[in-house]
Each structure stands twice: as structure tokens, then as C-alpha cells.
């Protein structure tokens, strides 16, 4: 069983692992393996070359096509289209490794050991990272133990909390964020695992991003929206999502922080689980967004008013939950915002903690 790592731990693995050591990531489709790797290495100024091995039918796709050298009379291989010719190191991302044909895997053996394809060597400093799917729902090829031994293997399981923060940063529709926060298993799993086979759709992170693209900006969703979403995440997940948004009164954190007075009557009727969702969403909003582009003074004042009203109404569990998030060190930018812009909020939290 491979050791499990989340997104933050994956980044540390990439930083600490020497380039000559190969890395294999095990996980389901649609959980962001290629996106995270591409973003990380692009930030390092390195090109990421992604090869979908399951789609290759011939080793020539990897090693290039043979041709006769007219001077020597010998057969040589032209470098494939993707091979770096500028001498700069690259990240070679071998996706769907355990869907590749046996003859493709034989070529990968030499590549992973010697950094070499035919007579062409990868530039010094290049990395090889592979991804494999794991699960009974996939049609997979057994990997040779000798090939497996050439990789450091990790089961990649990015946490729901990491996805929620990412979703807040990249503007995923808030109704989806609130739904996943209340139903974390719906992010990557089918509500009915017995149906998670064949043509039965099941939810994953990529699918929820597609849903967001369709509904973002739509104030109300109708029957055709439900059918479209069912075709993306599956009928069970879509049904649960529509039930959630029909019952859910949780306000977007941006609305609370900019227009608290308007929403205060609704918020004051919230139950504890709704306030807990709102607390988490406030921290994610402050962590993910550039508040300097907004009315910082208004945000600071409304944040203080929200917490003060919870204290005065006797909802101490809500404030205790907010304080525990504040002290968790999971949202450093949010904590910094409070310290720099809302000392009244900081004092309120400190007084509350000391009163416990």
C-alpha cells in the first residue's frame, strides 16, 4: 500500500526529491494530478510535457521514427515531436502509465532507468513523473515489478479542505462550494458506489468545475440545468445538489463581509451547523481573495459586527468555532487580515478565548 499524501505534501515531495529519482502518483481520475504538477513546475520555469501513454499504439510515438543516415549508412531515430532540443531540462509527465500497451512499457523501462530514448538523452536535470489510476472501475495493465521499482510511489489524495480553498480562489460557484462543504464525500465519490461503473457518471473535482462553468451567474436553476448537471456528475449527485440549494440559506461570505446589515436578519436565524459553514467560508474568502481591491474598512467592521452579534445573542458555540479556526494556523492570510485591519475583532476573540 502506497503512502498517502495531500496537495501540500506533494509539493514538499517535489521540492525534496532529487531530479534523478522518478515519482509515481496513484489516484483516481479528475483529482488534479496534472494540473498541480503543471502549475508547480511552470512556476519554477520548467516545461511540462504530458504524454498519455494509454493512447499510444506504437513505441515510435515515444522513441521517434527511424531513418537512414546517408553519411554512415546506419539507421538512426529522429527525436519525437515532444523531445526537448534546446538542452533545457523538462518534466516528463507519463499519464495513464498502467493503461499503456506492453511494448510501450518496455520503452519506458529504458527511459526511467537511463533517461534515454533510442540514442537521445533527456537534458540533465529533467524529471520523470508518472500517474496511474487505481480501482476496479478501470481497465488496467499490470506493471512489471522491475518498472515499479524505478519509482518512488505515493497515493495522491488531495483533501477536501484543499479543494474548497482552491475553489474559493478560482471562483467556483459558491453553491457548489457550500454543497461540498456539507457533503464532502460528494467531491470524489459516487453516492451509490454500485453504480460507479461503465457509463454511469460519478462526481469528481474536474466534473464539479464543469458544473460551475455552466451555472456561474445563474441566479436560479431549472429542469434543464438539472439534466445537464446529471450528465456531468451523475443523477444521484445532481439530485443531492439540487435538494441542497433548494434548502440552503447560507449566504456567500462576500455578501456578509460587504453587506452584513442587509443579511443580518437571516443570519441571526441560522442554526449552529449553518453558522459553522459560514465561519469556514469567511476564512476561505479572506485567504483566497485580494481584499485590497475591496472596501477593507467595511469588511473589517462587518466581520466584527457579525461576531459581536453572535456573542450578544448567546451563540457562544459559533464564536468558539470561529476562534478555533483562527488559532488553527490553516489560514495565515486571514489571521494577518484581522491583525492588520480589525483589532476590534482580534480583541473580541482574545476576550472570548480567555473567558472559556
GROMACS .gro file of C-alpha atoms in nm:
model
  356
    1UNK     CA    1   0.000   0.000   0.000
    2UNK     CA    2   0.146   0.333  -0.109
    3UNK     CA    3   0.182   0.612   0.144
    4UNK     CA    4  -0.094   0.877   0.115
    5UNK     CA    5  -0.007   1.243   0.052
    6UNK     CA    6  -0.219   1.554   0.001
    7UNK     CA    7  -0.150   1.857  -0.222
    8UNK     CA    8   0.075   2.038   0.026
    9UNK     CA    9   0.273   1.722   0.093
   10UNK     CA   10   0.305   1.657  -0.281
   11UNK     CA   11   0.470   1.996  -0.325
   12UNK     CA   12   0.719   1.909  -0.050
   13UNK     CA   13   0.788   1.575  -0.219
   14UNK     CA   14   0.862   1.758  -0.546
   15UNK     CA   15   1.093   2.003  -0.370
   16UNK     CA   16   1.288   1.742  -0.172
   17UNK     CA   17   1.316   1.461  -0.427
   18UNK     CA   18   1.630   1.474  -0.647
   19UNK     CA   19   1.555   1.505  -1.020
   20UNK     CA   20   1.715   1.168  -1.098
   21UNK     CA   21   1.457   0.988  -0.880
   22UNK     CA   22   1.128   0.908  -1.054
   23UNK     CA   23   0.792   0.969  -0.888
   24UNK     CA   24   0.468   0.775  -0.937
   25UNK     CA   25   0.132   0.916  -0.824
   26UNK     CA   26  -0.153   0.672  -0.768
   27UNK     CA   27  -0.507   0.805  -0.766
   28UNK     CA   28  -0.844   0.839  -0.933
   29UNK     CA   29  -0.903   1.043  -1.244
   30UNK     CA   30  -1.012   1.405  -1.212
   31UNK     CA   31  -0.840   1.484  -0.881
   32UNK     CA   32  -0.597   1.739  -1.024
   33UNK     CA   33  -0.269   1.546  -1.060
   34UNK     CA   34  -0.164   1.701  -1.392
   35UNK     CA   35  -0.295   2.048  -1.302
   36UNK     CA   36  -0.100   2.065  -0.976
   37UNK     CA   37   0.221   1.939  -1.137
   38UNK     CA   38   0.192   2.173  -1.435
   39UNK     CA   39   0.128   2.478  -1.217
   40UNK     CA   40   0.411   2.396  -0.977
   41UNK     CA   41   0.676   2.340  -1.245
   42UNK     CA   42   0.564   2.632  -1.461
   43UNK     CA   43   0.621   2.850  -1.154
   44UNK     CA   44   0.973   2.703  -1.146
   45UNK     CA   45   1.023   2.798  -1.511
   46UNK     CA   46   1.024   2.437  -1.634
   47UNK     CA   47   0.831   2.297  -1.929
   48UNK     CA   48   0.594   2.008  -1.853
   49UNK     CA   49   0.548   1.755  -2.133
   50UNK     CA   50   0.244   1.534  -2.078
   51UNK     CA   51   0.228   1.203  -2.263
   52UNK     CA   52  -0.094   0.999  -2.247
   53UNK     CA   53   0.055   0.652  -2.268
   54UNK     CA   54  -0.284   0.481  -2.283
   55UNK     CA   55  -0.343   0.647  -2.620
   56UNK     CA   56  -0.014   0.537  -2.777
   57UNK     CA   57  -0.027   0.239  -3.012
   58UNK     CA   58   0.337   0.217  -3.118
   59UNK     CA   59   0.677   0.269  -2.949
   60UNK     CA   60   0.758   0.510  -3.232
   61UNK     CA   61   0.532   0.762  -3.060
   62UNK     CA   62   0.789   0.766  -2.782
   63UNK     CA   63   1.128   0.700  -2.941
   64UNK     CA   64   1.067   0.869  -3.275
   65UNK     CA   65   1.074   0.732  -3.631
   66UNK     CA   66   1.377   0.555  -3.785
   67UNK     CA   67   1.561   0.696  -4.086
   68UNK     CA   68   1.884   0.615  -4.271
   69UNK     CA   69   2.186   0.835  -4.210
   70UNK     CA   70   2.319   0.889  -4.563
   71UNK     CA   71   2.672   0.957  -4.436
   72UNK     CA   72   2.709   0.649  -4.216
   73UNK     CA   73   2.457   0.422  -4.382
   74UNK     CA   74   2.317   0.338  -4.038
   75UNK     CA   75   1.964   0.363  -3.908
   76UNK     CA   76   1.900   0.644  -3.664
   77UNK     CA   77   1.591   0.764  -3.483
   78UNK     CA   78   1.453   1.112  -3.531
   79UNK     CA   79   1.360   1.264  -3.197
   80UNK     CA   80   0.982   1.261  -3.135
   81UNK     CA   81   0.787   1.586  -3.163
   82UNK     CA   82   0.790   1.647  -2.787
   83UNK     CA   83   1.158   1.584  -2.721
   84UNK     CA   84   1.347   1.892  -2.589
   85UNK     CA   85   1.605   2.019  -2.837
   86UNK     CA   86   1.721   2.332  -2.655
   87UNK     CA   87   1.912   2.149  -2.382
   88UNK     CA   88   1.680   2.279  -2.109
   89UNK     CA   89   1.554   2.028  -1.851
   90UNK     CA   90   1.188   1.928  -1.873
   91UNK     CA   91   0.934   1.747  -1.661
   92UNK     CA   92   0.811   1.441  -1.845
   93UNK     CA   93   0.467   1.350  -1.710
   94UNK     CA   94   0.374   0.996  -1.810
   95UNK     CA   95  -0.002   0.984  -1.760
   96UNK     CA   96  -0.205   0.661  -1.769
   97UNK     CA   97   0.109   0.451  -1.723
   98UNK     CA   98  -0.089   0.141  -1.628
   99UNK     CA   99  -0.309   0.174  -1.936
  100UNK     CA  100  -0.015   0.154  -2.176
  101UNK     CA  101   0.048  -0.139  -2.409
  102UNK     CA  102   0.321  -0.384  -2.313
  103UNK     CA  103   0.551  -0.267  -2.595
  104UNK     CA  104   0.518   0.094  -2.474
  105UNK     CA  105   0.607  -0.012  -2.121
  106UNK     CA  106   0.924  -0.182  -2.248
  107UNK     CA  107   1.034   0.152  -2.392
  108UNK     CA  108   0.954   0.324  -2.062
  109UNK     CA  109   1.189   0.081  -1.884
  110UNK     CA  110   1.497   0.229  -2.054
  111UNK     CA  111   1.367   0.583  -2.020
  112UNK     CA  112   1.314   0.559  -1.643
  113UNK     CA  113   1.648   0.393  -1.578
  114UNK     CA  114   1.884   0.570  -1.819
  115UNK     CA  115   1.690   0.888  -1.910
  116UNK     CA  116   1.733   0.773  -2.270
  117UNK     CA  117   1.512   0.703  -2.572
  118UNK     CA  118   1.696   0.532  -2.859
  119UNK     CA  119   2.015   0.744  -2.881
  120UNK     CA  120   1.858   1.058  -2.735
  121UNK     CA  121   1.916   1.156  -2.372
  122UNK     CA  122   1.691   1.386  -2.173
  123UNK     CA  123   1.869   1.708  -2.070
  124UNK     CA  124   2.038   1.696  -1.732
  125UNK     CA  125   1.803   1.794  -1.451
  126UNK     CA  126   1.494   1.659  -1.624
  127UNK     CA  127   1.235   1.481  -1.414
  128UNK     CA  128   1.011   1.183  -1.485
  129UNK     CA  129   0.677   1.166  -1.307
  130UNK     CA  130   0.407   0.911  -1.382
  131UNK     CA  131   0.042   0.882  -1.286
  132UNK     CA  132  -0.157   0.561  -1.260
  133UNK     CA  133  -0.525   0.501  -1.196
  134UNK     CA  134  -0.623   0.264  -0.921
  135UNK     CA  135  -0.960   0.095  -0.884
  136UNK     CA  136  -1.180  -0.185  -1.010
  137UNK     CA  137  -1.363   0.053  -1.244
  138UNK     CA  138  -1.056   0.095  -1.469
  139UNK     CA  139  -0.925  -0.133  -1.745
  140UNK     CA  140  -0.561  -0.154  -1.643
  141UNK     CA  141  -0.236  -0.320  -1.740
  142UNK     CA  142  -0.030  -0.497  -1.473
  143UNK     CA  143   0.305  -0.326  -1.431
  144UNK     CA  144   0.633  -0.516  -1.426
  145UNK     CA  145   0.787  -0.516  -1.075
  146UNK     CA  146   1.117  -0.406  -1.231
  147UNK     CA  147   0.945  -0.096  -1.371
  148UNK     CA  148   0.762  -0.025  -1.046
  149UNK     CA  149   1.089  -0.043  -0.855
  150UNK     CA  150   1.219   0.255  -1.051
  151UNK     CA  151   0.965   0.491  -0.897
  152UNK     CA  152   0.902   0.645  -0.557
  153UNK     CA  153   0.530   0.570  -0.517
  154UNK     CA  154   0.269   0.784  -0.342
  155UNK     CA  155  -0.107   0.761  -0.329
  156UNK     CA  156  -0.222   1.114  -0.408
  157UNK     CA  157  -0.530   1.214  -0.209
  158UNK     CA  158  -0.578   1.590  -0.203
  159UNK     CA  159  -0.801   1.681   0.090
  160UNK     CA  160  -1.148   1.825   0.059
  161UNK     CA  161  -1.031   2.131   0.255
  162UNK     CA  162  -0.759   2.194  -0.004
  163UNK     CA  163  -1.014   2.175  -0.283
  164UNK     CA  164  -1.253   2.411  -0.105
  165UNK     CA  165  -0.978   2.672  -0.070
  166UNK     CA  166  -0.877   2.621  -0.434
  167UNK     CA  167  -1.241   2.656  -0.540
  168UNK     CA  168  -1.272   2.984  -0.349
  169UNK     CA  169  -0.953   3.112  -0.510
  170UNK     CA  170  -1.058   3.025  -0.865
  171UNK     CA  171  -1.415   3.149  -0.844
  172UNK     CA  172  -1.607   2.821  -0.840
  173UNK     CA  173  -1.979   2.886  -0.793
  174UNK     CA  174  -2.048   2.931  -0.422
  175UNK     CA  175  -2.346   2.693  -0.428
  176UNK     CA  176  -2.107   2.413  -0.522
  177UNK     CA  177  -1.859   2.512  -0.251
  178UNK     CA  178  -2.133   2.516   0.014
  179UNK     CA  179  -2.268   2.181  -0.109
  180UNK     CA  180  -1.927   2.010  -0.096
  181UNK     CA  181  -1.856   2.159   0.246
  182UNK     CA  182  -2.175   1.998   0.377
  183UNK     CA  183  -2.129   1.678   0.172
  184UNK     CA  184  -1.752   1.621   0.141
  185UNK     CA  185  -1.790   1.265   0.012
  186UNK     CA  186  -1.970   1.401  -0.293
  187UNK     CA  187  -1.649   1.561  -0.418
  188UNK     CA  188  -1.489   1.240  -0.544
  189UNK     CA  189  -1.728   0.954  -0.480
  190UNK     CA  190  -2.047   0.828  -0.631
  191UNK     CA  191  -2.340   0.842  -0.385
  192UNK     CA  192  -2.408   0.482  -0.488
  193UNK     CA  193  -2.078   0.304  -0.546
  194UNK     CA  194  -2.260   0.010  -0.702
  195UNK     CA  195  -2.342   0.237  -0.996
  196UNK     CA  196  -1.991   0.375  -1.030
  197UNK     CA  197  -1.917   0.161  -1.335
  198UNK     CA  198  -1.944   0.171  -1.711
  199UNK     CA  199  -2.141   0.468  -1.845
  200UNK     CA  200  -2.281   0.568  -1.506
  201UNK     CA  201  -2.139   0.911  -1.428
  202UNK     CA  202  -1.994   0.983  -1.087
  203UNK     CA  203  -1.867   1.311  -0.940
  204UNK     CA  204  -1.507   1.422  -0.933
  205UNK     CA  205  -1.325   1.753  -0.898
  206UNK     CA  206  -1.300   1.811  -1.271
  207UNK     CA  207  -1.672   1.746  -1.309
  208UNK     CA  208  -1.773   1.998  -1.040
  209UNK     CA  209  -1.557   2.260  -1.215
  210UNK     CA  210  -1.755   2.193  -1.534
  211UNK     CA  211  -2.080   2.237  -1.340
  212UNK     CA  212  -1.955   2.571  -1.208
  213UNK     CA  213  -1.881   2.693  -1.561
  214UNK     CA  214  -2.242   2.625  -1.657
  215UNK     CA  215  -2.425   2.769  -1.356
  216UNK     CA  216  -2.196   3.059  -1.260
  217UNK     CA  217  -2.401   3.376  -1.277
  218UNK     CA  218  -2.733   3.191  -1.300
  219UNK     CA  219  -2.947   3.311  -1.008
  220UNK     CA  220  -3.195   3.023  -1.036
  221UNK     CA  221  -3.158   2.674  -1.177
  222UNK     CA  222  -3.432   2.487  -1.361
  223UNK     CA  223  -3.507   2.143  -1.501
  224UNK     CA  224  -3.269   2.165  -1.795
  225UNK     CA  225  -2.989   2.268  -1.558
  226UNK     CA  226  -3.061   1.957  -1.356
  227UNK     CA  227  -3.037   1.734  -1.663
  228UNK     CA  228  -2.714   1.897  -1.776
  229UNK     CA  229  -2.559   1.862  -1.430
  230UNK     CA  230  -2.676   1.499  -1.408
  231UNK     CA  231  -2.480   1.429  -1.725
  232UNK     CA  232  -2.167   1.573  -1.563
  233UNK     CA  233  -2.168   1.439  -1.205
  234UNK     CA  234  -2.435   1.165  -1.226
  235UNK     CA  235  -2.801   1.166  -1.131
  236UNK     CA  236  -2.752   1.083  -0.762
  237UNK     CA  237  -2.504   1.366  -0.702
  238UNK     CA  238  -2.711   1.611  -0.909
  239UNK     CA  239  -3.026   1.527  -0.713
  240UNK     CA  240  -2.846   1.580  -0.382
  241UNK     CA  241  -2.706   1.909  -0.511
  242UNK     CA  242  -3.048   2.041  -0.613
  243UNK     CA  243  -3.202   1.940  -0.280
  244UNK     CA  244  -2.921   2.123  -0.106
  245UNK     CA  245  -2.957   2.451  -0.294
  246UNK     CA  246  -3.336   2.444  -0.251
  247UNK     CA  247  -3.299   2.414   0.127
  248UNK     CA  248  -2.975   2.600   0.185
  249UNK     CA  249  -2.994   2.959   0.310
  250UNK     CA  250  -2.622   3.007   0.369
  251UNK     CA  251  -2.510   3.344   0.241
  252UNK     CA  252  -2.192   3.395   0.043
  253UNK     CA  253  -1.908   3.525   0.262
  254UNK     CA  254  -1.854   3.823   0.031
  255UNK     CA  255  -2.215   3.925   0.089
  256UNK     CA  256  -2.176   3.904   0.466
  257UNK     CA  257  -1.850   4.097   0.470
  258UNK     CA  258  -1.970   4.376   0.242
  259UNK     CA  259  -2.342   4.392   0.324
  260UNK     CA  260  -2.384   4.246   0.670
  261UNK     CA  261  -2.669   4.477   0.778
  262UNK     CA  262  -2.879   4.362   0.482
  263UNK     CA  263  -2.834   3.993   0.564
  264UNK     CA  264  -2.827   4.018   0.944
  265UNK     CA  265  -3.196   3.918   0.998
  266UNK     CA  266  -3.140   3.591   0.807
  267UNK     CA  267  -2.802   3.519   0.968
  268UNK     CA  268  -2.940   3.566   1.318
  269UNK     CA  269  -3.186   3.282   1.249
  270UNK     CA  270  -2.913   3.043   1.143
  271UNK     CA  271  -2.864   2.715   1.324
  272UNK     CA  272  -2.522   2.616   1.451
  273UNK     CA  273  -2.430   2.397   1.150
  274UNK     CA  274  -2.516   2.683   0.913
  275UNK     CA  275  -2.304   2.925   1.116
  276UNK     CA  276  -2.016   2.674   1.109
  277UNK     CA  277  -2.035   2.664   0.729
  278UNK     CA  278  -2.041   3.043   0.719
  279UNK     CA  279  -1.741   3.066   0.952
  280UNK     CA  280  -1.532   2.838   0.731
  281UNK     CA  281  -1.636   3.025   0.419
  282UNK     CA  282  -1.534   3.360   0.572
  283UNK     CA  283  -1.182   3.231   0.634
  284UNK     CA  284  -1.157   3.084   0.284
  285UNK     CA  285  -1.273   3.413   0.132
  286UNK     CA  286  -1.014   3.617   0.323
  287UNK     CA  287  -0.744   3.361   0.242
  288UNK     CA  288  -0.819   3.335  -0.130
  289UNK     CA  289  -0.905   3.692  -0.230
  290UNK     CA  290  -0.716   4.017  -0.264
  291UNK     CA  291  -0.913   4.226  -0.017
  292UNK     CA  292  -0.716   4.540  -0.109
  293UNK     CA  293  -0.936   4.565  -0.417
  294UNK     CA  294  -1.243   4.583  -0.190
  295UNK     CA  295  -1.357   4.812   0.091
  296UNK     CA  296  -1.124   4.684   0.362
  297UNK     CA  297  -1.272   4.907   0.630
  298UNK     CA  298  -1.622   4.782   0.563
  299UNK     CA  299  -1.507   4.419   0.564
  300UNK     CA  300  -1.331   4.469   0.898
  301UNK     CA  301  -1.629   4.640   1.057
  302UNK     CA  302  -1.881   4.384   0.930
  303UNK     CA  303  -1.665   4.095   1.048
  304UNK     CA  304  -1.657   4.247   1.398
  305UNK     CA  305  -2.032   4.314   1.394
  306UNK     CA  306  -2.105   3.957   1.289
  307UNK     CA  307  -1.908   3.808   1.578
  308UNK     CA  308  -2.030   4.066   1.830
  309UNK     CA  309  -2.392   3.988   1.741
  310UNK     CA  310  -2.328   3.615   1.787
  311UNK     CA  311  -2.182   3.678   2.133
  312UNK     CA  312  -2.469   3.905   2.236
  313UNK     CA  313  -2.730   3.657   2.112
  314UNK     CA  314  -2.576   3.380   2.323
  315UNK     CA  315  -2.444   3.172   2.031
  316UNK     CA  316  -2.114   3.102   2.201
  317UNK     CA  317  -2.062   2.779   2.005
  318UNK     CA  318  -2.045   2.981   1.684
  319UNK     CA  319  -1.780   3.216   1.822
  320UNK     CA  320  -1.588   2.924   1.973
  321UNK     CA  321  -1.586   2.756   1.632
  322UNK     CA  322  -1.464   3.078   1.467
  323UNK     CA  323  -1.191   3.117   1.729
  324UNK     CA  324  -1.074   2.758   1.683
  325UNK     CA  325  -1.034   2.816   1.308
  326UNK     CA  326  -0.849   3.141   1.380
  327UNK     CA  327  -0.600   2.959   1.601
  328UNK     CA  328  -0.558   2.658   1.371
  329UNK     CA  329  -0.286   2.817   1.152
  330UNK     CA  330  -0.467   2.688   0.843
  331UNK     CA  331  -0.549   3.039   0.718
  332UNK     CA  332  -0.245   3.263   0.773
  333UNK     CA  333  -0.359   3.541   0.537
  334UNK     CA  334  -0.693   3.561   0.715
  335UNK     CA  335  -0.523   3.593   1.053
  336UNK     CA  336  -0.297   3.864   0.912
  337UNK     CA  337  -0.602   4.049   0.778
  338UNK     CA  338  -0.757   4.058   1.125
  339UNK     CA  339  -0.433   4.173   1.290
  340UNK     CA  340  -0.376   4.448   1.035
  341UNK     CA  341  -0.730   4.570   0.977
  342UNK     CA  342  -0.962   4.468   1.258
  343UNK     CA  343  -0.811   4.495   1.604
  344UNK     CA  344  -1.163   4.505   1.748
  345UNK     CA  345  -1.221   4.156   1.608
  346UNK     CA  346  -0.888   4.039   1.749
  347UNK     CA  347  -0.971   4.178   2.093
  348UNK     CA  348  -1.317   4.019   2.083
  349UNK     CA  349  -1.167   3.679   2.003
  350UNK     CA  350  -0.899   3.712   2.272
  351UNK     CA  351  -1.154   3.813   2.535
  352UNK     CA  352  -1.377   3.526   2.432
  353UNK     CA  353  -1.095   3.271   2.450
  354UNK     CA  354  -0.988   3.394   2.794
  355UNK     CA  355  -1.345   3.363   2.916
  356UNK     CA  356  -1.363   2.993   2.835
   0.00000   0.00000   0.00000
